[in-house]
């Protein structure tokens, strides 16, 4: 093993995470390498300093309200789903009734009626096309079950 | 009497059957650890609280994807750290937007402005500098320092949470501490700490 190979072991040695064989091997290397001994000493000093840094414990009150903060998000999501589904349903229904009324109205110009029907047909084709594409790619996505 | 592992498995199974209230047991078990990791990664108490709660909420939403019930925390940790790092990247990106307008680099763009010294217990000048230097480390280096120093995780636990080998943990810790040491030496005008 060369010096760079011992650099990683140096961390394990510093944190007492090496097995006996690794520890012995590292100590043998230390005895013959001044660079690594000096570096280890520097890391020991750094560890002493970082060990003094502790994070502030928050007040107990935040733990009492912690779960409700998460549960509120769950409730809001359900609320949003219901709201969105209802809004989409009403929009589709309202749009359908409006178009139906326009088409049945004999006073509305035939060009407007044809235009409206073309827009609806176009939207339907686009929707089916996008949906088919998404399903096609989703089925072929080799990474869909990979943990992200 | 169920063991903690059994209770966790039961709670996850209940959640997967559509009973979100069962998740409270999981939250109570891990909330302090989650908050503390988020605080270490983003350096700000309000953000840490918000992000750790959001991570639990997302974990609950995706609980069906959790295959091994005993591996909840490593799985949850991926969600938490991704949220924290995305949050920091957005802040940096907003700050560098200011750079284009003003022509100078604001403190926020260095990634350290949110490392609030008040997050450190009994803060003094040295501790604040260490805390600030941790905030300037790369993401992959910062997380090993946080897990090792503030969570007191063993190398095996860190490896499990990061889905990497113990050798990789040692290597990342070496580079993280080396960078940290260089930054602290620089702050002291080149003198070794």
Tab-separated table of C-alpha atoms in Angstrom:
chain	number	residue	atom	x	y	z
A	1	UNK	CA	0.000	0.000	0.000
A	2	UNK	CA	1.158	3.510	-0.754
A	3	UNK	CA	0.633	6.726	1.216
A	4	UNK	CA	-2.616	7.714	-0.571
A	5	UNK	CA	-4.061	4.273	0.259
A	6	UNK	CA	-3.601	5.038	3.946
A	7	UNK	CA	-5.422	8.384	3.780
A	8	UNK	CA	-8.849	6.771	4.014
A	9	UNK	CA	-7.696	4.447	6.780
A	10	UNK	CA	-6.504	7.549	8.623
A	11	UNK	CA	-10.142	8.588	9.131
A	12	UNK	CA	-11.085	5.145	10.419
A	13	UNK	CA	-8.110	5.281	12.786
A	14	UNK	CA	-9.066	8.753	13.996
A	15	UNK	CA	-12.658	7.685	14.673
A	16	UNK	CA	-11.732	4.264	16.033
A	17	UNK	CA	-13.550	2.465	13.233
A	18	UNK	CA	-10.795	0.098	12.034
A	19	UNK	CA	-10.537	-3.596	12.766
A	20	UNK	CA	-7.395	-4.865	14.502
A	21	UNK	CA	-5.595	-5.818	11.280
A	22	UNK	CA	-6.268	-2.434	9.649
A	23	UNK	CA	-5.247	-0.613	12.807
A	24	UNK	CA	-1.971	-2.526	13.020
A	25	UNK	CA	-1.253	-1.933	9.347
A	26	UNK	CA	-1.916	1.791	9.724
A	27	UNK	CA	0.212	2.093	12.858
A	28	UNK	CA	3.092	0.325	11.067
A	29	UNK	CA	2.780	2.846	8.254
A	30	UNK	CA	2.638	5.786	10.700
A	31	UNK	CA	5.893	4.687	12.310
A	32	UNK	CA	7.667	5.074	8.982
A	33	UNK	CA	5.831	8.059	7.446
A	34	UNK	CA	6.277	11.526	8.874
A	35	UNK	CA	3.847	13.095	6.407
A	36	UNK	CA	0.969	10.881	7.524
A	37	UNK	CA	1.871	11.342	11.236
A	38	UNK	CA	1.820	15.113	10.797
A	39	UNK	CA	-1.449	15.001	8.885
A	40	UNK	CA	-3.043	12.769	11.502
A	41	UNK	CA	-2.025	15.238	14.221
A	42	UNK	CA	-3.690	18.067	12.277
A	43	UNK	CA	-6.870	16.022	11.918
A	44	UNK	CA	-6.859	15.257	15.658
A	45	UNK	CA	-6.790	18.980	16.415
A	46	UNK	CA	-9.583	19.575	13.904
A	47	UNK	CA	-11.670	16.804	15.465
A	48	UNK	CA	-11.250	18.334	18.907
A	49	UNK	CA	-12.627	21.616	17.578
A	50	UNK	CA	-15.502	20.120	15.572
A	51	UNK	CA	-16.472	17.930	18.548
A	52	UNK	CA	-17.120	21.116	20.527
A	53	UNK	CA	-19.704	22.314	18.009
A	54	UNK	CA	-23.160	21.148	19.065
A	55	UNK	CA	-26.484	22.193	17.601
A	56	UNK	CA	-29.085	23.991	19.671
A	57	UNK	CA	-31.844	21.764	20.984
A	58	UNK	CA	-35.152	23.349	19.968
A	59	UNK	CA	-37.887	24.129	22.488
A	60	UNK	CA	-40.146	21.213	23.461
A	61	UNK	CA	-43.127	23.088	22.025
A	62	UNK	CA	-42.059	22.402	18.446
A	63	UNK	CA	-42.227	18.642	19.058
A	64	UNK	CA	-45.771	18.954	20.416
A	65	UNK	CA	-46.942	20.642	17.213
A	66	UNK	CA	-44.671	18.705	14.865
A	67	UNK	CA	-47.100	15.939	13.841
A	68	UNK	CA	-49.973	18.393	13.320
A	69	UNK	CA	-47.745	20.313	10.868
A	70	UNK	CA	-47.453	17.126	8.793
A	71	UNK	CA	-51.067	16.060	9.188
A	72	UNK	CA	-52.238	19.507	8.061
A	73	UNK	CA	-50.337	18.965	4.826
A	74	UNK	CA	-52.133	15.625	4.320
A	75	UNK	CA	-55.537	17.269	4.890
A	76	UNK	CA	-54.703	20.174	2.590
A	77	UNK	CA	-53.679	17.775	-0.158
A	78	UNK	CA	-57.008	15.955	0.119
A	79	UNK	CA	-58.728	19.345	0.015
A	80	UNK	CA	-56.812	20.385	-3.093
A	81	UNK	CA	-57.540	17.082	-4.868
A	82	UNK	CA	-61.280	17.422	-4.169
A	83	UNK	CA	-61.263	21.075	-5.178
A	84	UNK	CA	-59.348	20.411	-8.415
A	85	UNK	CA	-61.503	17.415	-9.367
A	86	UNK	CA	-64.693	19.409	-8.755
A	87	UNK	CA	-63.361	22.435	-10.668
A	88	UNK	CA	-62.381	20.277	-13.672
A	89	UNK	CA	-65.757	18.515	-13.611
A	90	UNK	CA	-67.669	21.802	-13.458
A	91	UNK	CA	-65.547	23.354	-16.198
A	92	UNK	CA	-66.106	20.375	-18.498
A	93	UNK	CA	-69.830	20.322	-17.731
A	94	UNK	CA	-70.189	24.094	-18.146
A	95	UNK	CA	-68.175	24.038	-21.367
A	96	UNK	CA	-70.222	21.162	-22.733
A	97	UNK	CA	-73.538	22.891	-21.932
A	98	UNK	CA	-72.293	26.157	-23.426
A	99	UNK	CA	-71.183	24.511	-26.659
A	100	UNK	CA	-74.394	22.475	-26.796
A	101	UNK	CA	-76.428	25.679	-26.434
A	102	UNK	CA	-74.409	27.424	-29.130
A	103	UNK	CA	-74.729	24.548	-31.565
A	104	UNK	CA	-78.494	24.225	-30.987
A	105	UNK	CA	-78.983	27.974	-31.342
A	106	UNK	CA	-80.236	28.649	-34.911
A	107	UNK	CA	-79.134	32.304	-34.724
A	108	UNK	CA	-75.416	31.361	-34.336
A	109	UNK	CA	-73.401	31.424	-37.538
A	110	UNK	CA	-72.555	27.995	-39.018
A	111	UNK	CA	-68.853	28.941	-39.277
A	112	UNK	CA	-68.692	29.525	-35.521
A	113	UNK	CA	-70.350	26.155	-34.918
A	114	UNK	CA	-67.903	24.390	-37.256
A	115	UNK	CA	-64.973	26.169	-35.593
A	116	UNK	CA	-66.106	25.106	-32.123
A	117	UNK	CA	-66.538	21.491	-33.202
A	118	UNK	CA	-63.068	21.543	-34.808
A	119	UNK	CA	-61.519	22.912	-31.575
A	120	UNK	CA	-63.197	20.160	-29.528
A	121	UNK	CA	-62.078	17.470	-31.989
A	122	UNK	CA	-58.524	18.902	-31.995
A	123	UNK	CA	-58.363	18.934	-28.186
A	124	UNK	CA	-59.630	15.352	-28.035
A	125	UNK	CA	-56.995	14.172	-30.547
A	126	UNK	CA	-54.224	16.023	-28.651
A	127	UNK	CA	-55.357	14.573	-25.324
A	128	UNK	CA	-55.461	10.994	-26.621
A	129	UNK	CA	-52.085	11.424	-28.332
A	130	UNK	CA	-50.329	12.795	-25.225
A	131	UNK	CA	-51.946	10.173	-22.998
A	132	UNK	CA	-50.870	7.346	-25.349
A	133	UNK	CA	-47.317	8.716	-25.491
A	134	UNK	CA	-47.067	8.970	-21.688
A	135	UNK	CA	-48.329	5.413	-21.222
A	136	UNK	CA	-45.927	4.156	-23.898
A	137	UNK	CA	-42.883	5.813	-22.264
A	138	UNK	CA	-43.948	4.846	-18.763
A	139	UNK	CA	-44.125	1.160	-19.789
A	140	UNK	CA	-40.662	1.315	-21.361
A	141	UNK	CA	-39.010	3.379	-18.595
A	142	UNK	CA	-36.366	1.038	-17.202
A	143	UNK	CA	-35.716	3.376	-14.275
A	144	UNK	CA	-39.308	3.819	-13.053
A	145	UNK	CA	-38.710	1.553	-10.043
A	146	UNK	CA	-35.289	2.954	-9.228
A	147	UNK	CA	-35.114	4.653	-5.837
A	148	UNK	CA	-34.411	8.347	-6.403
B	1	UNK	CA	-44.911	-6.726	23.535
B	2	UNK	CA	-43.657	-5.655	20.124
B	3	UNK	CA	-40.029	-4.674	19.497
B	4	UNK	CA	-39.319	-1.239	18.026
B	5	UNK	CA	-38.662	-2.866	14.633
B	6	UNK	CA	-41.992	-4.713	14.747
B	7	UNK	CA	-43.818	-1.522	15.717
B	8	UNK	CA	-42.182	0.304	12.814
B	9	UNK	CA	-43.177	-2.452	10.385
B	10	UNK	CA	-46.752	-2.396	11.708
B	11	UNK	CA	-46.965	1.384	11.426
B	12	UNK	CA	-45.669	1.310	7.826
B	13	UNK	CA	-48.052	-1.498	6.867
B	14	UNK	CA	-50.982	0.497	8.281
B	15	UNK	CA	-49.904	3.571	6.312
B	16	UNK	CA	-49.630	1.452	3.175
B	17	UNK	CA	-53.210	0.296	3.794
B	18	UNK	CA	-54.327	3.941	3.740
B	19	UNK	CA	-54.243	4.912	7.411
B	20	UNK	CA	-52.050	8.030	7.544
B	21	UNK	CA	-52.581	8.491	11.312
B	22	UNK	CA	-50.343	5.415	11.837
B	23	UNK	CA	-47.470	7.501	10.501
B	24	UNK	CA	-47.437	9.521	13.727
B	25	UNK	CA	-45.485	6.726	15.419
B	26	UNK	CA	-42.789	6.933	12.731
B	27	UNK	CA	-42.684	10.731	12.973
B	28	UNK	CA	-42.325	10.635	16.757
B	29	UNK	CA	-39.485	8.179	16.436
B	30	UNK	CA	-37.451	10.096	13.874
B	31	UNK	CA	-38.506	13.773	14.095
B	32	UNK	CA	-35.609	14.941	16.282
B	33	UNK	CA	-33.053	13.187	14.089
B	34	UNK	CA	-34.673	14.530	10.918
B	35	UNK	CA	-34.768	18.086	12.249
B	36	UNK	CA	-31.171	17.902	13.419
B	37	UNK	CA	-29.921	16.577	10.050
B	38	UNK	CA	-31.878	19.258	8.183
B	39	UNK	CA	-30.446	21.911	10.497
B	40	UNK	CA	-26.947	20.630	9.788
B	41	UNK	CA	-27.540	20.655	6.033
B	42	UNK	CA	-29.305	24.029	5.678
B	43	UNK	CA	-28.020	25.815	8.785
B	44	UNK	CA	-31.260	27.590	9.670
B	45	UNK	CA	-33.786	26.530	12.313
B	46	UNK	CA	-36.988	27.667	10.593
B	47	UNK	CA	-35.991	26.076	7.292
B	48	UNK	CA	-34.909	22.882	9.078
B	49	UNK	CA	-38.324	22.575	10.719
B	50	UNK	CA	-40.208	23.235	7.491
B	51	UNK	CA	-38.029	20.921	5.375
B	52	UNK	CA	-38.044	18.044	7.852
B	53	UNK	CA	-41.870	18.184	8.074
B	54	UNK	CA	-42.138	18.341	4.289
B	55	UNK	CA	-39.824	15.305	4.016
B	56	UNK	CA	-42.091	13.304	6.339
B	57	UNK	CA	-45.130	14.382	4.340
B	58	UNK	CA	-43.500	13.263	1.074
B	59	UNK	CA	-42.397	10.000	2.658
B	60	UNK	CA	-46.004	9.348	3.675
B	61	UNK	CA	-47.242	10.160	0.169
B	62	UNK	CA	-44.773	7.680	-1.305
B	63	UNK	CA	-44.900	5.069	1.438
B	64	UNK	CA	-46.111	2.426	-1.049
B	65	UNK	CA	-42.699	2.576	-2.741
B	66	UNK	CA	-40.912	1.508	0.453
B	67	UNK	CA	-40.187	-2.186	0.013
B	68	UNK	CA	-38.058	-3.008	3.052
B	69	UNK	CA	-39.822	-1.765	6.175
B	70	UNK	CA	-36.685	-1.984	8.297
B	71	UNK	CA	-34.882	0.394	5.911
B	72	UNK	CA	-37.258	3.287	6.475
B	73	UNK	CA	-34.679	5.755	7.700
B	74	UNK	CA	-32.106	5.368	4.857
B	75	UNK	CA	-35.008	5.742	2.397
B	76	UNK	CA	-36.391	8.734	4.264
B	77	UNK	CA	-32.922	10.271	4.495
B	78	UNK	CA	-32.685	10.376	0.673
B	79	UNK	CA	-35.934	12.365	0.553
B	80	UNK	CA	-34.788	14.715	3.310
B	81	UNK	CA	-31.358	15.449	1.889
B	82	UNK	CA	-32.705	15.957	-1.639
B	83	UNK	CA	-35.198	18.479	-0.270
B	84	UNK	CA	-32.502	20.287	1.733
B	85	UNK	CA	-30.012	20.487	-1.131
B	86	UNK	CA	-32.709	21.548	-3.611
B	87	UNK	CA	-33.734	24.269	-1.170
B	88	UNK	CA	-30.132	25.513	-0.876
B	89	UNK	CA	-29.589	25.395	-4.653
B	90	UNK	CA	-32.711	27.496	-5.195
B	91	UNK	CA	-31.444	30.064	-2.707
B	92	UNK	CA	-28.023	30.200	-4.360
B	93	UNK	CA	-29.652	30.459	-7.769
B	94	UNK	CA	-31.846	33.356	-6.563
B	95	UNK	CA	-28.781	35.084	-5.113
B	96	UNK	CA	-26.672	34.683	-8.248
B	97	UNK	CA	-29.629	36.202	-10.099
B	98	UNK	CA	-28.987	39.273	-7.968
B	99	UNK	CA	-25.333	39.100	-9.020
B	100	UNK	CA	-26.298	39.660	-12.633
B	101	UNK	CA	-28.307	42.706	-11.620
B	102	UNK	CA	-25.959	44.268	-9.089
B	103	UNK	CA	-22.540	43.109	-10.279
B	104	UNK	CA	-21.296	41.903	-6.889
B	105	UNK	CA	-21.504	38.577	-5.136
B	106	UNK	CA	-23.911	38.696	-2.209
B	107	UNK	CA	-23.170	36.728	0.949
B	108	UNK	CA	-26.079	34.392	0.200
B	109	UNK	CA	-24.350	33.153	-2.955
B	110	UNK	CA	-21.500	31.651	-0.967
B	111	UNK	CA	-23.918	29.221	0.625
B	112	UNK	CA	-22.946	30.258	4.149
B	113	UNK	CA	-25.250	33.172	4.836
B	114	UNK	CA	-27.946	30.819	6.155
B	115	UNK	CA	-25.575	29.057	8.515
B	116	UNK	CA	-27.004	30.958	11.402
B	117	UNK	CA	-24.547	31.001	14.348
B	118	UNK	CA	-27.581	30.860	16.664
B	119	UNK	CA	-28.085	27.277	15.493
B	120	UNK	CA	-24.889	26.357	17.319
B	121	UNK	CA	-25.114	25.789	21.054
B	122	UNK	CA	-23.025	28.213	23.161
B	123	UNK	CA	-21.669	29.839	20.054
B	124	UNK	CA	-18.317	31.538	20.274
B	125	UNK	CA	-16.059	32.827	17.523
B	126	UNK	CA	-14.306	29.507	16.866
B	127	UNK	CA	-17.536	27.499	16.804
B	128	UNK	CA	-19.184	30.031	14.514
B	129	UNK	CA	-16.229	29.805	12.134
B	130	UNK	CA	-16.348	26.002	12.115
B	131	UNK	CA	-20.095	26.154	11.503
B	132	UNK	CA	-19.618	28.643	8.681
B	133	UNK	CA	-16.871	26.489	7.130
B	134	UNK	CA	-19.141	23.430	7.253
B	135	UNK	CA	-21.691	25.483	5.313
B	136	UNK	CA	-19.127	26.078	2.572
B	137	UNK	CA	-18.340	22.388	2.035
B	138	UNK	CA	-19.659	20.550	-1.017
B	139	UNK	CA	-22.949	18.739	-0.419
B	140	UNK	CA	-21.444	15.246	-0.350
B	141	UNK	CA	-18.753	16.379	2.078
B	142	UNK	CA	-21.108	18.353	4.297
B	143	UNK	CA	-23.449	15.414	4.754
B	144	UNK	CA	-20.750	13.022	5.980
B	145	UNK	CA	-19.571	15.637	8.482
B	146	UNK	CA	-23.136	16.189	9.706
B	147	UNK	CA	-23.867	12.467	10.012
B	148	UNK	CA	-20.591	11.741	11.753
B	149	UNK	CA	-20.253	14.741	14.063
B	150	UNK	CA	-23.825	15.802	14.789
B	151	UNK	CA	-25.587	12.452	14.515
B	152	UNK	CA	-22.715	10.376	15.928
B	153	UNK	CA	-23.349	7.707	13.311
B	154	UNK	CA	-20.872	4.874	12.868
B	155	UNK	CA	-19.264	4.417	9.452
B	156	UNK	CA	-21.559	1.430	8.824
B	157	UNK	CA	-24.639	3.539	9.585
B	158	UNK	CA	-23.420	6.363	7.364
B	159	UNK	CA	-22.740	3.869	4.552
B	160	UNK	CA	-26.248	2.440	4.954
B	161	UNK	CA	-27.850	5.887	4.790
B	162	UNK	CA	-25.797	7.022	1.815
B	163	UNK	CA	-26.139	3.691	-0.043
B	164	UNK	CA	-22.377	3.474	-0.450
B	165	UNK	CA	-19.475	1.413	0.902
B	166	UNK	CA	-17.614	2.025	4.147
B	167	UNK	CA	-14.522	2.786	2.047
B	168	UNK	CA	-16.405	5.585	0.287
B	169	UNK	CA	-17.445	6.998	3.660
B	170	UNK	CA	-13.815	7.077	4.819
B	171	UNK	CA	-12.697	8.667	1.574
B	172	UNK	CA	-15.401	11.369	1.719
B	173	UNK	CA	-14.635	12.067	5.360
B	174	UNK	CA	-10.954	12.448	4.540
B	175	UNK	CA	-11.619	14.988	1.797
B	176	UNK	CA	-14.300	16.776	3.847
B	177	UNK	CA	-12.044	17.187	6.856
B	178	UNK	CA	-9.123	18.209	4.680
B	179	UNK	CA	-11.223	20.974	3.069
B	180	UNK	CA	-12.541	22.021	6.453
B	181	UNK	CA	-9.016	22.221	7.820
B	182	UNK	CA	-7.800	24.296	4.866
B	183	UNK	CA	-10.717	26.731	5.276
B	184	UNK	CA	-10.143	27.114	9.002
B	185	UNK	CA	-6.395	27.541	8.458
B	186	UNK	CA	-7.120	30.234	5.868
B	187	UNK	CA	-9.407	32.046	8.290
B	188	UNK	CA	-6.562	32.065	10.788
B	189	UNK	CA	-4.258	33.670	8.239
B	190	UNK	CA	-2.477	30.503	7.213
B	191	UNK	CA	-1.723	29.409	10.750
B	192	UNK	CA	-2.446	25.744	11.364
B	193	UNK	CA	-5.202	25.078	13.838
